Coordinates of C-alpha atoms and ligand atoms in Angstrom, one line a residue:
M1 CA 9.4 -59.9 11.9
T2 CA 6.5 -61.0 9.9
E3 CA 4.0 -58.7 8.1
Q4 CA 1.3 -59.8 10.5
E5 CA 3.1 -58.0 13.3
R6 CA 3.3 -54.6 11.6
V7 CA 1.4 -51.5 12.5
A8 CA 0.6 -48.6 10.2
L9 CA -0.9 -45.1 10.6
V10 CA -2.6 -43.6 7.5
T11 CA -3.8 -40.0 7.3
G12 CA -6.6 -38.9 4.9
A13 CA -7.8 -42.5 5.2
A14 CA -11.5 -41.7 4.3
G15 CA -10.5 -40.5 0.8
G16 CA -9.8 -42.5 -2.4
V17 CA -6.1 -43.2 -2.0
G18 CA -6.4 -43.5 1.8
R19 CA -9.1 -46.1 1.7
A20 CA -7.3 -48.1 -0.9
T21 CA -4.1 -48.0 1.1
V22 CA -5.8 -49.0 4.4
G23 CA -7.5 -51.9 2.6
L24 CA -4.2 -53.2 1.0
L25 CA -2.2 -52.8 4.2
A26 CA -4.9 -54.6 6.2
A27 CA -5.0 -57.4 3.6
H28 CA -1.3 -57.8 4.0
G29 CA -1.7 -58.2 7.7
Y30 CA -0.9 -54.7 9.0
A31 CA -3.0 -53.4 11.9
V32 CA -3.9 -49.9 10.8
I33 CA -4.8 -46.7 12.6
A34 CA -6.8 -44.8 9.9
T35 CA -7.4 -41.1 10.5
D36 CA -9.3 -38.4 8.7
I37 CA -11.2 -35.1 9.3
S38 CA -14.3 -36.8 7.8
P39 CA -16.4 -39.0 10.2
D40 CA -16.6 -41.5 7.3
V41 CA -13.3 -42.8 8.6
E42 CA -15.0 -44.5 11.5
K43 CA -16.7 -46.8 8.9
L44 CA -13.3 -48.3 8.3
T45 CA -13.1 -49.7 11.8
D46 CA -13.0 -53.5 11.7
H47 CA -12.7 -53.4 7.9
G48 CA -9.8 -55.8 8.1
V49 CA -11.6 -58.6 9.7
A50 CA -11.0 -61.0 6.8
P51 CA -9.0 -64.1 7.9
G52 CA -5.4 -63.0 8.1
A53 CA -6.1 -59.3 7.7
G54 CA -5.1 -56.8 10.3
A55 CA -7.4 -54.8 12.5
V56 CA -8.4 -51.3 11.4
V57 CA -9.2 -48.5 13.8
G58 CA -10.8 -45.4 12.3
L59 CA -10.2 -42.1 14.2
V60 CA -11.5 -38.6 13.4
G61 CA -8.8 -36.0 13.5
D62 CA -7.7 -32.8 11.8
V63 CA -4.1 -33.0 10.7
T64 CA -3.8 -29.2 11.0
D65 CA -3.9 -29.7 14.8
S66 CA -0.6 -31.2 15.9
A67 CA -2.4 -32.9 18.8
T68 CA -4.0 -35.2 16.2
A69 CA -0.6 -36.5 15.3
E70 CA 0.4 -37.1 18.9
L71 CA -2.9 -38.9 19.7
A72 CA -2.8 -41.1 16.6
V73 CA 0.7 -42.3 17.2
A74 CA 0.0 -42.8 20.9
E75 CA -3.1 -44.8 19.9
A76 CA -1.0 -47.1 17.6
V77 CA 1.4 -47.8 20.4
R78 CA -1.3 -48.2 23.1
R79 CA -3.4 -50.6 21.0
F80 CA -0.8 -52.5 19.1
G81 CA 2.4 -51.9 20.9
R82 CA 4.4 -50.4 18.0
L83 CA 4.5 -48.4 14.9
D84 CA 6.1 -49.6 11.6
L85 CA 4.7 -47.3 8.9
L86 CA 3.4 -43.7 8.7
V87 CA 1.6 -42.7 5.5
N88 CA 1.2 -38.9 5.2
N89 CA -1.6 -38.8 2.7
A90 CA -4.2 -36.2 3.9
A91 CA -4.3 -33.1 1.7
R92 CA -6.5 -30.5 0.1
F93 CA -6.4 -29.3 -3.5
L94 CA -6.6 -25.7 -4.8
R95 CA -6.7 -24.7 -8.4
R96 CA -6.5 -20.9 -8.3
P97 CA -4.5 -18.2 -10.2
I98 CA -1.9 -16.6 -7.9
G99 CA -3.5 -13.2 -8.2
Q100 CA -6.7 -14.6 -6.7
S101 CA -5.0 -16.6 -3.9
S102 CA -5.2 -15.2 -0.4
D103 CA -2.9 -15.4 2.6
D104 CA -5.6 -17.5 4.2
D105 CA -5.5 -19.9 1.2
F106 CA -1.7 -20.1 1.7
D107 CA -1.9 -20.8 5.5
G108 CA -4.8 -23.2 5.1
L109 CA -3.2 -25.3 2.4
F110 CA 0.3 -25.4 4.1
A111 CA -1.3 -26.3 7.5
T112 CA -3.0 -29.3 6.0
N113 CA -0.6 -30.5 3.3
V114 CA 2.8 -29.7 4.9
R115 CA 2.4 -29.0 8.7
G116 CA 0.3 -32.2 9.0
A117 CA 3.1 -34.3 7.5
F118 CA 5.7 -32.5 9.6
A119 CA 3.7 -33.0 12.8
H120 CA 3.0 -36.7 12.1
S121 CA 6.6 -37.4 11.2
R122 CA 7.8 -35.6 14.4
A123 CA 5.4 -37.6 16.5
A124 CA 6.2 -40.9 14.9
V125 CA 10.0 -40.7 14.8
E126 CA 10.8 -42.4 18.1
P127 CA 8.4 -45.3 17.6
L128 CA 9.6 -45.7 14.0
A129 CA 13.2 -45.7 15.1
R130 CA 12.4 -48.5 17.6
T131 CA 11.0 -50.7 14.7
R132 CA 13.4 -49.5 11.9
G133 CA 10.2 -48.3 10.3
V134 CA 9.1 -46.4 7.2
I135 CA 7.5 -43.1 6.3
V136 CA 5.8 -42.7 2.9
N137 CA 4.7 -39.2 1.9
V138 CA 2.0 -38.7 -0.8
T139 CA 3.2 -35.9 -3.0
S140 CA 2.1 -35.2 -6.6
I141 CA 3.3 -34.4 -10.1
S142 CA 2.4 -30.9 -9.0
G143 CA 5.4 -31.0 -6.7
L144 CA 7.7 -32.0 -9.5
V145 CA 6.8 -29.9 -12.6
G146 CA 5.1 -26.6 -13.2
M147 CA 1.3 -26.4 -13.7
A148 CA -0.8 -23.3 -14.3
N149 CA -3.1 -22.2 -11.5
Q150 CA -1.6 -24.5 -8.8
S151 CA 1.0 -22.3 -7.2
L152 CA -0.1 -22.9 -3.6
Y153 CA -0.9 -26.6 -4.0
A154 CA 2.3 -27.1 -6.0
M155 CA 4.4 -25.4 -3.3
T156 CA 2.9 -27.7 -0.6
K157 CA 3.7 -30.8 -2.7
G158 CA 7.2 -29.6 -3.5
A159 CA 7.7 -29.1 0.3
L160 CA 6.8 -32.7 0.8
V161 CA 9.4 -33.8 -1.8
Q162 CA 12.1 -32.0 0.1
L163 CA 10.8 -33.2 3.5
T164 CA 11.2 -36.7 2.1
R165 CA 14.8 -36.2 1.1
Q166 CA 15.7 -34.3 4.2
L167 CA 14.2 -36.9 6.6
A168 CA 15.7 -39.8 4.6
V169 CA 19.1 -38.5 5.3
E170 CA 18.4 -37.4 8.9
L171 CA 16.8 -40.7 9.9
A172 CA 18.9 -43.2 8.0
P173 CA 21.4 -43.6 10.9
R174 CA 18.4 -44.8 13.0
G175 CA 17.3 -47.3 10.3
V176 CA 14.1 -45.4 9.3
R177 CA 13.5 -45.2 5.5
V178 CA 11.6 -42.2 4.1
N179 CA 10.2 -42.2 0.6
A180 CA 7.3 -40.5 -1.4
V181 CA 4.9 -41.5 -4.1
A182 CA 4.1 -38.8 -6.7
P183 CA 0.8 -39.6 -8.4
G184 CA -0.5 -38.0 -11.6
A185 CA -4.2 -37.5 -11.9
I186 CA -6.2 -40.1 -9.9
E187 CA -9.9 -40.9 -10.0
T188 CA -11.0 -39.6 -6.6
E189 CA -13.1 -36.8 -5.1
F190 CA -9.9 -34.7 -4.6
I191 CA -10.5 -32.2 -7.3
A192 CA -14.3 -32.2 -7.0
E193 CA -14.5 -28.6 -5.9
A194 CA -12.1 -27.4 -8.7
R195 CA -14.1 -29.5 -11.2
A196 CA -17.4 -27.9 -10.1
A197 CA -15.9 -24.4 -10.6
D198 CA -14.5 -25.3 -14.0
P199 CA -16.5 -23.8 -17.0
D200 CA -15.6 -26.8 -19.1
P201 CA -14.7 -29.8 -16.9
E202 CA -14.8 -32.3 -19.8
A203 CA -12.3 -30.3 -21.9
T204 CA -10.0 -30.0 -18.8
A205 CA -10.3 -33.7 -18.1
A206 CA -9.5 -34.6 -21.7
A207 CA -6.5 -32.2 -21.6
V208 CA -5.2 -33.7 -18.4
L209 CA -5.6 -37.3 -19.8
S210 CA -3.7 -36.3 -22.9
R211 CA -0.7 -35.4 -20.8
H212 CA -0.4 -38.9 -19.3
P213 CA 1.6 -40.9 -21.9
L214 CA 0.1 -44.3 -20.8
G215 CA -3.3 -42.8 -21.8
R216 CA -4.8 -43.7 -18.4
I217 CA -5.5 -41.9 -15.2
S218 CA -4.1 -43.7 -12.1
T219 CA -6.4 -45.5 -9.7
P220 CA -6.2 -45.3 -6.0
D221 CA -5.1 -49.0 -6.1
D222 CA -2.1 -48.0 -8.3
V223 CA -1.0 -45.6 -5.7
A224 CA -1.7 -47.9 -2.7
A225 CA 0.4 -50.6 -4.4
A226 CA 3.4 -48.2 -4.7
I227 CA 3.0 -47.2 -1.0
D228 CA 2.8 -50.9 0.0
F229 CA 5.9 -51.6 -2.0
L230 CA 7.9 -48.7 -0.5
A231 CA 6.9 -49.9 3.0
S232 CA 7.9 -53.5 2.3
P233 CA 11.2 -55.3 3.0
A234 CA 11.6 -55.6 -0.8
A235 CA 12.3 -51.8 -0.7
G236 CA 14.8 -52.2 2.1
G237 CA 17.5 -50.5 0.1
I238 CA 15.4 -47.5 -1.0
T239 CA 15.2 -44.2 0.9
G240 CA 14.9 -40.6 -0.2
T241 CA 13.2 -41.5 -3.5
I242 CA 10.2 -40.0 -5.1
L243 CA 8.3 -42.8 -6.9
S244 CA 6.2 -41.5 -9.8
V245 CA 2.8 -43.2 -10.3
D246 CA 1.8 -41.0 -13.1
G247 CA 1.6 -42.9 -16.4
G248 CA 4.8 -41.3 -17.6
Y249 CA 3.7 -37.6 -16.9
V250 CA 7.0 -36.3 -15.6
A251 CA 9.1 -38.5 -18.0
Q252 CA 8.2 -36.2 -20.9
Ligands
LIG1 N1 -6.6 -37.1 -6.8 C1 -5.6 -36.7 -7.5 O1 -5.8 -36.3 -8.7 C2 -4.3 -36.6 -6.9 C3 -3.1 -36.4 -7.7 C4 -1.9 -36.3 -7.2 C5 -1.7 -36.5 -5.8 N2 -2.8 -36.6 -5.0 C6 -2.6 -36.8 -3.6 O2 -3.1 -38.0 -3.1 C7 -3.5 -37.9 -1.7 C8 -4.8 -38.4 -1.5 O3 -5.8 -37.7 -2.2 P1 -7.1 -38.4 -2.8 O4 -7.0 -38.3 -4.3 O5 -7.3 -39.7 -2.2 O6 -8.2 -37.3 -2.4 P2 -9.4 -37.4 -1.4 O7 -10.0 -36.1 -1.4 O8 -10.3 -38.6 -1.8 O9 -8.8 -37.8 0.0 C9 -8.1 -36.8 0.8 C10 -8.5 -37.1 2.2 O10 -7.8 -36.2 3.1 C11 -8.8 -35.7 4.1 N3 -8.4 -34.5 4.7 C12 -8.4 -33.2 4.1 N4 -8.0 -32.3 5.0 C13 -7.8 -32.9 6.1 C14 -7.4 -32.5 7.4 N5 -7.2 -31.2 7.7 N6 -7.2 -33.4 8.4 C15 -7.4 -34.8 8.1 N7 -7.8 -35.2 6.9 C16 -8.0 -34.3 6.0 C17 -10.1 -35.6 3.3 O11 -11.2 -35.6 4.2 C18 -10.0 -36.8 2.4 O12 -10.7 -38.0 3.0 C19 -3.3 -36.4 -1.4 O13 -2.1 -36.2 -0.7 C20 -3.2 -35.7 -2.8 O14 -2.5 -34.5 -2.7 C21 -4.1 -36.7 -5.5

């Protein structure tokens, strides 16, 4: 099979990491179903029209609704005949002390960050088994180490770490590989709300940067490259791994 024949589904595709991932996969010849709750995702349609690049179809959908997962997978199979890669990337952030975190915060964050990945993985498993395909989950350093005021977000990202390991074992007999990338801080709009509520966002940003040993914040392209690698035949022997893209954050 050549890369030109591969088909990917990327959630959270209108955001920083999602857009970079869709662009890189399309440049490598994947046809991509790109989904997001934001209508901006429709602007990605036909993005991959460069010579040799794959087609991109942008679809609006909320990952908290399991029907979105079923529809997106069905659309990949209907339009392109197969599914080779699922990237569970859609997520919301919450920086809030546990004493101020509500049950609704818990349910909302888990519905987006965890149930979305669960529902998409469940919907994709049969098509992926047919192509000996790949799942890449986007987790976080927050799923690997403790960080103040992120209990709910960190729990969701920790759940994705364990979903990754669990599905790697469960789906290995069917030839499906399951891995995750765990970014450190990335330059995107992801923490815009938390930044707006921060009394001293510049001090917080400086403190965050100082905890990244390489002295740089990752870019969406850094994360997209790691996703692309884990999806590629070069990673054919890799499953159940959590690939840190964090400038050394969790190595300390
Ligand atoms: N930005 C960071 O600092 C950072 C750090 C570590 C991990 N991550 C992870 O990277 C991934 C991508 O985040 P990003 O930095 O590109 O942020 P982003 O906010 O730019 O993109 C996230 C996208 O998810 C979409 N989304 C949110 N809720 C959704 C829903 N219910 N249904 C469908 N789409 C929904 C948003 O509309 C947005 O386009 C996330 O999984 C995040 O947890 C981000």
